[in-house]
mmCIF file with all atom_site columns, C-alpha atoms in Angstrom:
data_model
loop_
_atom_site.group_PDB
_atom_site.id
_atom_site.type_symbol
_atom_site.label_atom_id
_atom_site.label_alt_id
_atom_site.label_comp_id
_atom_site.label_asym_id
_atom_site.label_entity_id
_atom_site.label_seq_id
_atom_site.pdbx_PDB_ins_code
_atom_site.Cartn_x
_atom_site.Cartn_y
_atom_site.Cartn_z
_atom_site.occupancy
_atom_site.B_iso_or_equiv
_atom_site.pdbx_formal_charge
_atom_site.auth_seq_id
_atom_site.auth_comp_id
_atom_site.auth_asym_id
_atom_site.auth_atom_id
_atom_site.pdbx_PDB_model_num
ATOM 1   C CA . UNK A 1 1   ? 3.859  -81.955 -29.632 1.00 0.00 ? 21  UNK A CA 1
ATOM 2   C CA . UNK A 1 2   ? 1.736  -85.050 -29.138 1.00 0.00 ? 22  UNK A CA 1
ATOM 3   C CA . UNK A 1 3   ? -1.954 -85.059 -28.455 1.00 0.00 ? 23  UNK A CA 1
ATOM 4   C CA . UNK A 1 4   ? -3.893 -87.583 -26.449 1.00 0.00 ? 24  UNK A CA 1
ATOM 5   C CA . UNK A 1 5   ? -3.109 -90.974 -27.848 1.00 0.00 ? 25  UNK A CA 1
ATOM 6   C CA . UNK A 1 6   ? -2.000 -94.475 -26.966 1.00 0.00 ? 26  UNK A CA 1
ATOM 7   C CA . UNK A 1 7   ? 1.403  -93.425 -25.582 1.00 0.00 ? 27  UNK A CA 1
ATOM 8   C CA . UNK A 1 8   ? -0.165 -90.763 -23.387 1.00 0.00 ? 28  UNK A CA 1
ATOM 9   C CA . UNK A 1 9   ? -2.871 -93.152 -22.176 1.00 0.00 ? 29  UNK A CA 1
ATOM 10  C CA . UNK A 1 10  ? -0.303 -95.852 -21.444 1.00 0.00 ? 30  UNK A CA 1
ATOM 11  C CA . UNK A 1 11  ? 2.023  -93.453 -19.612 1.00 0.00 ? 31  UNK A CA 1
ATOM 12  C CA . UNK A 1 12  ? -0.842 -91.892 -17.646 1.00 0.00 ? 32  UNK A CA 1
ATOM 13  C CA . UNK A 1 13  ? -1.979 -95.309 -16.408 1.00 0.00 ? 33  UNK A CA 1
ATOM 14  C CA . UNK A 1 14  ? 1.564  -96.443 -15.632 1.00 0.00 ? 34  UNK A CA 1
ATOM 15  C CA . UNK A 1 15  ? 2.234  -93.321 -13.554 1.00 0.00 ? 35  UNK A CA 1
ATOM 16  C CA . UNK A 1 16  ? -1.136 -93.673 -11.782 1.00 0.00 ? 36  UNK A CA 1
ATOM 17  C CA . UNK A 1 17  ? -0.160 -97.217 -10.838 1.00 0.00 ? 37  UNK A CA 1
ATOM 18  C CA . UNK A 1 18  ? 3.187  -95.951 -9.508  1.00 0.00 ? 38  UNK A CA 1
ATOM 19  C CA . UNK A 1 19  ? 1.442  -93.153 -7.606  1.00 0.00 ? 39  UNK A CA 1
ATOM 20  C CA . UNK A 1 20  ? -0.757 -95.774 -5.927  1.00 0.00 ? 40  UNK A CA 1
ATOM 21  C CA . UNK A 1 21  ? 2.479  -97.143 -4.411  1.00 0.00 ? 41  UNK A CA 1
ATOM 22  C CA . UNK A 1 22  ? 3.751  -93.778 -3.159  1.00 0.00 ? 42  UNK A CA 1
ATOM 23  C CA . UNK A 1 23  ? 5.757  -90.747 -4.304  1.00 0.00 ? 43  UNK A CA 1
ATOM 24  C CA . UNK A 1 24  ? 6.837  -90.573 -7.944  1.00 0.00 ? 44  UNK A CA 1
ATOM 25  C CA . UNK A 1 25  ? 9.812  -88.443 -8.924  1.00 0.00 ? 45  UNK A CA 1
ATOM 26  C CA . UNK A 1 26  ? 9.226  -86.337 -11.994 1.00 0.00 ? 46  UNK A CA 1
ATOM 27  C CA . UNK A 1 27  ? 12.346 -87.912 -13.521 1.00 0.00 ? 47  UNK A CA 1
ATOM 28  C CA . UNK A 1 28  ? 10.498 -91.258 -13.298 1.00 0.00 ? 48  UNK A CA 1
ATOM 29  C CA . UNK A 1 29  ? 7.870  -89.955 -15.722 1.00 0.00 ? 49  UNK A CA 1
ATOM 30  C CA . UNK A 1 30  ? 10.680 -89.458 -18.256 1.00 0.00 ? 50  UNK A CA 1
ATOM 31  C CA . UNK A 1 31  ? 12.282 -92.835 -17.485 1.00 0.00 ? 51  UNK A CA 1
ATOM 32  C CA . UNK A 1 32  ? 8.925  -94.541 -17.997 1.00 0.00 ? 52  UNK A CA 1
ATOM 33  C CA . UNK A 1 33  ? 8.534  -92.936 -21.402 1.00 0.00 ? 53  UNK A CA 1
ATOM 34  C CA . UNK A 1 34  ? 12.091 -93.877 -22.378 1.00 0.00 ? 54  UNK A CA 1
ATOM 35  C CA . UNK A 1 35  ? 11.245 -97.515 -21.644 1.00 0.00 ? 55  UNK A CA 1
ATOM 36  C CA . UNK A 1 36  ? 7.760  -97.347 -23.113 1.00 0.00 ? 56  UNK A CA 1
ATOM 37  C CA . UNK A 1 37  ? 6.138  -98.334 -26.361 1.00 0.00 ? 57  UNK A CA 1
ATOM 38  C CA . UNK A 1 38  ? 7.256  -95.276 -28.330 1.00 0.00 ? 58  UNK A CA 1
ATOM 39  C CA . UNK A 1 39  ? 10.440 -93.281 -28.726 1.00 0.00 ? 59  UNK A CA 1
ATOM 40  C CA . UNK A 1 40  ? 9.930  -89.592 -28.047 1.00 0.00 ? 60  UNK A CA 1
ATOM 41  C CA . UNK A 1 41  ? 12.250 -86.660 -28.467 1.00 0.00 ? 61  UNK A CA 1
ATOM 42  C CA . UNK A 1 42  ? 13.351 -85.346 -25.047 1.00 0.00 ? 62  UNK A CA 1
ATOM 43  C CA . UNK A 1 43  ? 11.222 -82.175 -25.291 1.00 0.00 ? 63  UNK A CA 1
ATOM 44  C CA . UNK A 1 44  ? 8.154  -84.254 -26.277 1.00 0.00 ? 64  UNK A CA 1
ATOM 45  C CA . UNK A 1 45  ? 8.722  -86.589 -23.310 1.00 0.00 ? 65  UNK A CA 1
ATOM 46  C CA . UNK A 1 46  ? 8.831  -83.604 -20.946 1.00 0.00 ? 66  UNK A CA 1
ATOM 47  C CA . UNK A 1 47  ? 5.723  -82.041 -22.525 1.00 0.00 ? 67  UNK A CA 1
ATOM 48  C CA . UNK A 1 48  ? 3.800  -85.290 -22.190 1.00 0.00 ? 68  UNK A CA 1
ATOM 49  C CA . UNK A 1 49  ? 5.008  -85.848 -18.625 1.00 0.00 ? 69  UNK A CA 1
ATOM 50  C CA . UNK A 1 50  ? 4.071  -82.274 -17.727 1.00 0.00 ? 70  UNK A CA 1
ATOM 51  C CA . UNK A 1 51  ? 0.502  -82.800 -19.014 1.00 0.00 ? 71  UNK A CA 1
ATOM 52  C CA . UNK A 1 52  ? 0.116  -86.001 -17.018 1.00 0.00 ? 72  UNK A CA 1
ATOM 53  C CA . UNK A 1 53  ? 1.540  -84.503 -13.819 1.00 0.00 ? 73  UNK A CA 1
ATOM 54  C CA . UNK A 1 54  ? -0.704 -81.451 -14.234 1.00 0.00 ? 74  UNK A CA 1
ATOM 55  C CA . UNK A 1 55  ? -3.750 -83.760 -14.517 1.00 0.00 ? 75  UNK A CA 1
ATOM 56  C CA . UNK A 1 56  ? -2.719 -85.487 -11.298 1.00 0.00 ? 76  UNK A CA 1
ATOM 57  C CA . UNK A 1 57  ? -2.403 -82.162 -9.457  1.00 0.00 ? 77  UNK A CA 1
ATOM 58  C CA . UNK A 1 58  ? -5.504 -80.546 -10.990 1.00 0.00 ? 78  UNK A CA 1
ATOM 59  C CA . UNK A 1 59  ? -7.508 -83.714 -10.351 1.00 0.00 ? 79  UNK A CA 1
ATOM 60  C CA . UNK A 1 60  ? -6.522 -83.830 -6.680  1.00 0.00 ? 80  UNK A CA 1
ATOM 61  C CA . UNK A 1 61  ? -4.616 -87.121 -7.025  1.00 0.00 ? 81  UNK A CA 1
ATOM 62  C CA . UNK A 1 62  ? -1.268 -85.673 -5.964  1.00 0.00 ? 82  UNK A CA 1
ATOM 63  C CA . UNK A 1 63  ? 0.637  -82.666 -4.752  1.00 0.00 ? 83  UNK A CA 1
ATOM 64  C CA . UNK A 1 64  ? 4.133  -81.565 -5.710  1.00 0.00 ? 84  UNK A CA 1
ATOM 65  C CA . UNK A 1 65  ? 6.990  -81.640 -3.206  1.00 0.00 ? 85  UNK A CA 1
ATOM 66  C CA . UNK A 1 66  ? 10.759 -81.464 -3.111  1.00 0.00 ? 86  UNK A CA 1
ATOM 67  C CA . UNK A 1 67  ? 11.872 -84.751 -1.545  1.00 0.00 ? 87  UNK A CA 1
ATOM 68  C CA . UNK A 1 68  ? 15.128 -86.412 -0.513  1.00 0.00 ? 88  UNK A CA 1
ATOM 69  C CA . UNK A 1 69  ? 16.540 -89.749 -1.561  1.00 0.00 ? 89  UNK A CA 1
ATOM 70  C CA . UNK A 1 70  ? 16.174 -92.598 -0.662  1.00 0.00 ? 90  UNK A CA 1
ATOM 71  C CA . UNK A 1 71  ? 13.031 -92.380 1.469   1.00 0.00 ? 91  UNK A CA 1
ATOM 72  C CA . UNK A 1 72  ? 11.232 -89.609 -0.424  1.00 0.00 ? 92  UNK A CA 1
ATOM 73  C CA . UNK A 1 73  ? 10.948 -87.461 2.673   1.00 0.00 ? 93  UNK A CA 1
ATOM 74  C CA . UNK A 1 74  ? 9.310  -84.133 1.872   1.00 0.00 ? 94  UNK A CA 1
ATOM 75  C CA . UNK A 1 75  ? 11.603 -81.181 2.559   1.00 0.00 ? 95  UNK A CA 1
ATOM 76  C CA . UNK A 1 76  ? 9.597  -78.485 0.784   1.00 0.00 ? 96  UNK A CA 1
ATOM 77  C CA . UNK A 1 77  ? 6.023  -78.141 -0.357  1.00 0.00 ? 97  UNK A CA 1
ATOM 78  C CA . UNK A 1 78  ? 3.441  -78.480 -1.415  1.00 0.00 ? 98  UNK A CA 1
ATOM 79  C CA . UNK A 1 79  ? 4.844  -76.554 -4.352  1.00 0.00 ? 99  UNK A CA 1
ATOM 80  C CA . UNK A 1 80  ? 2.783  -74.660 -6.903  1.00 0.00 ? 100 UNK A CA 1
ATOM 81  C CA . UNK A 1 81  ? 2.038  -76.047 -10.344 1.00 0.00 ? 101 UNK A CA 1
ATOM 82  C CA . UNK A 1 82  ? 4.490  -73.543 -11.878 1.00 0.00 ? 102 UNK A CA 1
ATOM 83  C CA . UNK A 1 83  ? 7.275  -75.973 -10.915 1.00 0.00 ? 103 UNK A CA 1
ATOM 84  C CA . UNK A 1 84  ? 5.993  -78.161 -13.773 1.00 0.00 ? 104 UNK A CA 1
ATOM 85  C CA . UNK A 1 85  ? 7.410  -75.584 -16.197 1.00 0.00 ? 105 UNK A CA 1
ATOM 86  C CA . UNK A 1 86  ? 10.919 -75.719 -14.703 1.00 0.00 ? 106 UNK A CA 1
ATOM 87  C CA . UNK A 1 87  ? 13.143 -77.979 -16.853 1.00 0.00 ? 107 UNK A CA 1
ATOM 88  C CA . UNK A 1 88  ? 15.216 -78.834 -13.762 1.00 0.00 ? 108 UNK A CA 1
ATOM 89  C CA . UNK A 1 89  ? 12.157 -80.473 -12.170 1.00 0.00 ? 109 UNK A CA 1
ATOM 90  C CA . UNK A 1 90  ? 12.377 -83.255 -14.762 1.00 0.00 ? 110 UNK A CA 1
ATOM 91  C CA . UNK A 1 91  ? 16.002 -84.262 -14.099 1.00 0.00 ? 111 UNK A CA 1
ATOM 92  C CA . UNK A 1 92  ? 17.676 -86.512 -11.556 1.00 0.00 ? 112 UNK A CA 1
ATOM 93  C CA . UNK A 1 93  ? 19.644 -84.633 -8.960  1.00 0.00 ? 113 UNK A CA 1
ATOM 94  C CA . UNK A 1 94  ? 22.357 -86.324 -6.953  1.00 0.00 ? 114 UNK A CA 1
ATOM 95  C CA . UNK A 1 95  ? 22.563 -85.405 -3.264  1.00 0.00 ? 115 UNK A CA 1
ATOM 96  C CA . UNK A 1 96  ? 19.956 -82.641 -3.548  1.00 0.00 ? 116 UNK A CA 1
ATOM 97  C CA . UNK A 1 97  ? 16.182 -82.819 -3.240  1.00 0.00 ? 117 UNK A CA 1
ATOM 98  C CA . UNK A 1 98  ? 14.270 -83.785 -6.364  1.00 0.00 ? 118 UNK A CA 1
ATOM 99  C CA . UNK A 1 99  ? 10.725 -82.917 -7.388  1.00 0.00 ? 119 UNK A CA 1
ATOM 100 C CA . UNK A 1 100 ? 8.042  -85.548 -6.947  1.00 0.00 ? 120 UNK A CA 1
ATOM 101 C CA . UNK A 1 101 ? 4.308  -86.131 -7.012  1.00 0.00 ? 121 UNK A CA 1
ATOM 102 C CA . UNK A 1 102 ? 3.087  -87.337 -3.646  1.00 0.00 ? 122 UNK A CA 1
ATOM 103 C CA . UNK A 1 103 ? -0.346 -88.968 -3.558  1.00 0.00 ? 123 UNK A CA 1
ATOM 104 C CA . UNK A 1 104 ? -3.132 -87.251 -1.614  1.00 0.00 ? 124 UNK A CA 1
#
């Protein structure tokens, strides 16, 4: 597992910038890391994304919702932080709601 470092700082800032624009699907955290400055194993990417999302929620920057595509309309939530521990929250789902951070 990674600690705070350049990849985490970069990803945190990138996701904050995206959150400034609106909802951010949890799968986008993973996509950002896959296109970022470092290659991470899938479980490390989820762990890092989980830490960043938890900071957003704990810091009052965002809440967690289940949303629909393509307009990110909330259909359930706010959801509790325990959803961060669900591996399914970090995957893309076709034609079903996906989990996203929505800015406060």
